[in-house]
Short mmCIF file of C-alpha atoms in Angstrom, two decimals:
data_model
loop_
_atom_site.label_atom_id
_atom_site.label_comp_id
_atom_site.label_asym_id
_atom_site.label_seq_id
_atom_site.Cartn_x
_atom_site.Cartn_y
_atom_site.Cartn_z
CA PHE M 1 152.78 141.06 121.21
CA ALA M 2 149.42 142.84 121.61
CA ALA M 3 151.25 146.16 120.50
CA ALA M 4 153.31 143.74 117.68
CA SER M 5 149.98 142.89 116.08
CA LEU M 6 148.31 146.29 116.29
CA THR M 7 151.68 147.36 114.40
CA ALA M 8 151.45 144.61 111.81
CA ALA M 9 147.72 145.50 111.36
CA LEU M 10 148.89 148.88 110.28
CA LEU M 11 151.45 148.16 108.16
CA GLY M 12 149.34 146.39 106.64
CA LEU M 13 150.77 142.76 107.35
CA HIS M 14 147.56 141.28 107.60
CA ARG M 15 145.84 139.26 104.82
CA SER M 16 143.16 141.29 102.72
CA SER M 17 139.46 140.62 103.53
CA ALA M 18 139.31 138.81 100.45
CA GLN M 19 141.94 136.30 100.96
CA ASP M 20 141.19 136.00 104.92
CA GLY M 21 137.56 136.51 105.03
CA CYS M 22 137.54 139.46 107.57
CA VAL M 23 134.06 141.74 108.11
CA PRO M 24 133.82 145.42 108.31
CA CYS M 25 133.33 146.16 112.31
CA ASP M 26 132.35 149.05 114.05
CA ASP M 27 134.18 150.18 117.26
CA LYS M 28 131.10 151.29 119.36
CA PRO M 29 132.58 152.26 123.03
CA THR M 30 131.27 151.47 125.97
CA PRO M 31 128.53 153.85 127.82
CA ILE M 32 131.13 154.93 130.71
CA MET M 33 133.53 155.86 127.56
CA GLU M 34 131.10 157.92 125.75
CA ASP M 35 130.47 159.69 128.59
CA LYS M 36 133.92 160.88 129.01
CA GLY M 37 133.95 161.41 125.36
CA LYS M 38 136.69 158.92 124.95
CA LYS M 39 137.73 156.24 122.34
CA CYS M 40 137.85 152.24 122.70
CA GLU M 41 141.18 152.81 121.76
CA ASP M 42 141.94 155.31 124.97
CA PHE M 43 141.50 152.16 127.31
CA PRO M 44 144.16 149.59 126.55
CA ASN M 45 144.15 148.34 130.13
CA VAL M 46 140.18 147.58 129.56
CA ILE M 47 140.80 146.08 125.94
CA GLU M 48 143.21 143.41 127.77
CA SER M 49 140.67 142.56 130.65
CA LYS M 50 137.46 142.85 128.77
CA CYS M 51 136.29 141.73 125.13
CA ARG M 52 135.58 138.31 124.70
CA GLY M 53 136.39 137.91 128.57
CA ALA M 54 133.12 139.77 129.53
CA ASP M 55 129.88 138.89 129.41
CA ASN M 56 128.21 142.30 129.09
CA TRP M 57 130.47 142.96 126.21
CA ILE M 58 129.79 139.92 124.33
CA GLU M 59 126.73 140.38 124.58
CA ASN M 60 126.97 144.11 123.15
CA LYS M 61 129.91 143.53 121.28
CA PHE M 62 131.75 146.40 122.40
CA CYS M 63 134.96 147.87 120.99
CA ARG M 64 134.65 145.39 117.95
CA TYR M 65 137.57 147.04 116.32
CA THR M 66 139.90 147.55 118.69
CA CYS M 67 139.21 143.90 120.28
CA SER M 68 140.15 142.22 117.46
CA MET M 69 143.31 144.87 116.69
CA LYS M 70 144.38 143.70 120.25
CA ASP M 71 143.53 140.16 119.43
CA ARG M 72 140.77 139.93 121.88
CA GLY M 73 138.16 139.73 118.88
CA TYR M 74 135.20 138.04 119.70
CA LYS M 75 134.72 134.38 119.15
CA ASP M 76 131.35 134.56 117.10
CA GLU M 77 132.83 136.23 114.39
CA GLU M 78 135.63 136.35 111.42
CA GLY M 79 138.65 139.06 112.33
CA CYS M 80 137.93 142.57 111.67
CA CYS M 81 139.43 144.12 108.63
CA PRO M 82 142.74 146.35 109.60
CA GLU M 83 141.39 149.24 107.36
CA GLY M 84 139.87 150.87 110.07
CA PRO M 85 136.47 150.68 111.74
CA THR M 86 132.99 151.55 110.38
CA VAL M 87 130.81 154.32 111.41
CA ALA M 88 127.51 152.68 112.79
CA ILE M 89 124.26 155.04 111.14
CA ALA M 90 121.24 154.44 113.49
CA GLU M 91 118.12 154.00 111.29
CA ASN M 92 116.28 157.05 113.05
CA GLU M 93 119.49 159.49 111.64
CA MET M 94 119.42 158.06 107.96
CA GLU M 95 117.92 160.52 105.49
CA PRO M 96 114.61 159.87 104.28
CA GLU M 97 114.24 158.66 100.72
CA GLU M 98 112.98 162.09 98.62
CA VAL M 99 109.23 160.97 97.19
CA LEU M 100 108.62 163.18 93.88
CA ILE M 101 105.05 163.80 93.65
CA PRO M 102 103.87 164.55 90.00
CA PRO M 103 102.03 168.00 89.60
CA LEU M 104 98.28 166.95 88.53
CA PRO M 105 97.58 167.81 84.78
CA THR M 106 96.27 171.12 83.85
CA THR M 107 94.27 172.46 81.08
CA GLU M 108 95.12 175.65 79.26
CA GLU M 109 91.84 177.13 80.21
CA GLU M 110 93.31 176.51 83.80
CA GLU M 111 96.58 177.53 83.54
CA ASN M 112 95.48 180.87 82.30
CA THR M 113 92.68 181.14 84.92
CA PRO M 114 93.64 183.49 87.98
CA PRO M 115 93.01 182.17 91.51
CA THR M 116 89.71 182.82 93.28
CA ILE M 117 89.75 184.63 96.39
CA ALA M 118 86.33 184.49 98.66
CA ILE M 119 85.60 187.58 99.95
CA SER M 120 83.40 187.30 103.04
CA ASP M 121 80.46 189.75 104.42
CA GLU M 122 80.83 189.33 108.05
CA PRO M 123 82.98 191.30 110.22
CA PRO M 124 86.58 190.08 110.87
CA SER M 125 86.64 188.12 114.41
CA ASP M 126 88.67 189.45 117.68
CA GLY M 127 91.37 186.65 117.09
CA ASN M 128 89.83 184.23 120.12
CA GLY M 129 87.10 183.08 118.54
CA THR M 130 84.37 185.01 120.56
CA ASP M 131 83.06 188.48 119.67
CA GLU M 132 82.66 190.52 122.96
CA ALA M 133 79.29 190.83 123.04
CA ASP M 134 78.63 187.33 123.33
CA GLU M 135 81.09 187.42 126.54
CA LYS M 136 79.04 189.97 127.95
CA GLU M 137 75.70 187.96 127.09
CA THR M 138 77.02 184.55 129.20
CA CYS M 139 78.02 186.53 132.28
CA ASN M 140 75.72 188.15 135.50
CA PRO M 141 76.34 191.44 136.94
CA CYS M 142 76.85 190.86 140.54
CA ASP M 143 76.67 193.13 143.63
CA ASP M 144 79.57 192.73 146.53
CA ARG M 145 76.92 193.33 149.16
CA PRO M 146 78.93 193.12 152.56
CA THR M 147 77.66 191.91 155.68
CA PRO M 148 75.97 193.71 158.53
CA ILE M 149 79.48 193.72 160.47
CA MET M 150 81.64 194.72 157.53
CA ILE M 151 79.17 197.66 157.10
CA GLY M 152 79.50 198.45 160.38
CA LYS M 153 82.96 198.79 160.21
CA GLY M 154 82.72 200.86 157.10
CA LYS M 155 84.77 198.14 155.38
CA VAL M 156 84.08 195.85 151.96
CA CYS M 157 84.17 192.28 151.43
CA SER M 158 87.68 192.56 149.51
CA GLU M 159 89.61 193.23 153.22
CA PHE M 160 88.50 190.10 154.53
CA PRO M 161 89.92 187.52 152.86
CA THR M 162 90.42 185.26 155.71
CA ILE M 163 86.22 185.37 156.01
CA ILE M 164 85.99 184.75 151.92
CA SER M 165 88.21 181.72 152.45
CA THR M 166 85.87 179.90 155.27
CA ARG M 167 82.02 181.61 154.06
CA CYS M 168 80.65 182.34 150.64
CA ASN M 169 79.37 179.32 149.08
CA GLU M 170 80.09 177.14 152.59
CA ALA M 171 78.03 179.04 155.32
CA ASP M 172 74.20 178.89 154.85
CA ASN M 173 73.59 182.61 156.23
CA TRP M 174 76.01 183.57 153.33
CA ILE M 175 74.53 181.49 150.83
CA ASP M 176 70.71 182.68 151.75
CA ASN M 177 71.86 186.23 152.08
CA LYS M 178 74.41 186.19 148.76
CA PHE M 179 76.81 188.24 150.57
CA CYS M 180 80.12 189.31 148.75
CA ARG M 181 78.80 187.99 145.54
CA LYS M 182 81.44 189.23 143.65
CA THR M 183 84.30 188.69 145.87
CA CYS M 184 83.25 185.47 146.20
CA TYR M 185 83.23 184.81 142.81
CA GLU M 186 86.65 185.95 142.24
CA LYS M 187 88.33 183.96 144.71
CA ARG M 188 86.29 180.42 143.03
CA ARG M 189 83.76 180.28 145.92
CA GLY M 190 80.89 181.61 143.90
CA TYR M 191 77.16 180.71 144.74
CA GLU M 192 75.40 178.08 142.88
CA GLY M 193 74.56 179.66 139.22
CA ASP M 194 76.64 182.94 139.51
CA ASP M 195 78.97 183.69 136.21
CA CYS M 196 79.92 187.20 137.64
CA CYS M 197 80.93 189.79 135.41
CA ASP M 198 83.44 192.57 135.40
CA VAL M 199 81.21 195.55 136.22
CA VAL M 200 79.70 195.25 139.85
CA VAL M 201 76.58 196.37 140.68
CA GLU M 202 76.22 198.52 143.43
CA THR M 203 73.65 198.16 146.29
CA PRO M 204 73.31 200.64 148.90
CA PRO M 205 74.62 199.35 151.99
CA THR M 206 71.93 198.21 155.01
CA LEU M 207 72.92 197.33 158.53
#
């Protein structure tokens, strides 16, 4: 019976929309159908058991056109027109209306005047908004004086990463003597007030 009804619709045996008050219907598939890249008409068994017989379908009006053509149309609306489903266009997909902005009125003198180019006496910036000289003024040259034990072993601060990670600004003796200032600063454990430059101030080792 359902197949015969669909054939009749395709042959134009239904009355026209003007005669029986049909409505243009979309044919929105369910999320599962969309994930599979399928259309409503690809699931005839699902159409027979769902449509107006499933609350979720009634609320979301899935497959309105196919349901109507299978005599399973939703009860609260007229039958769909047999010409085919309409394509629903989402509001955010609609093309915005073009707004024409009229040009500002100009006088003949303004039209014949060449544009003005501003010339600055200031030197161009280096691109990051900070001059190299300013950067040097904000940092302090730091020494990197090892502890007496390091000096006794002929080592430098950077050769003791484990000690650096536990001393520097957390050990009173280191804070008082400012051992390994540059290395501590580079390891984000610098002493209070230190902002070390890239240049290391050499200090003579003392035991």
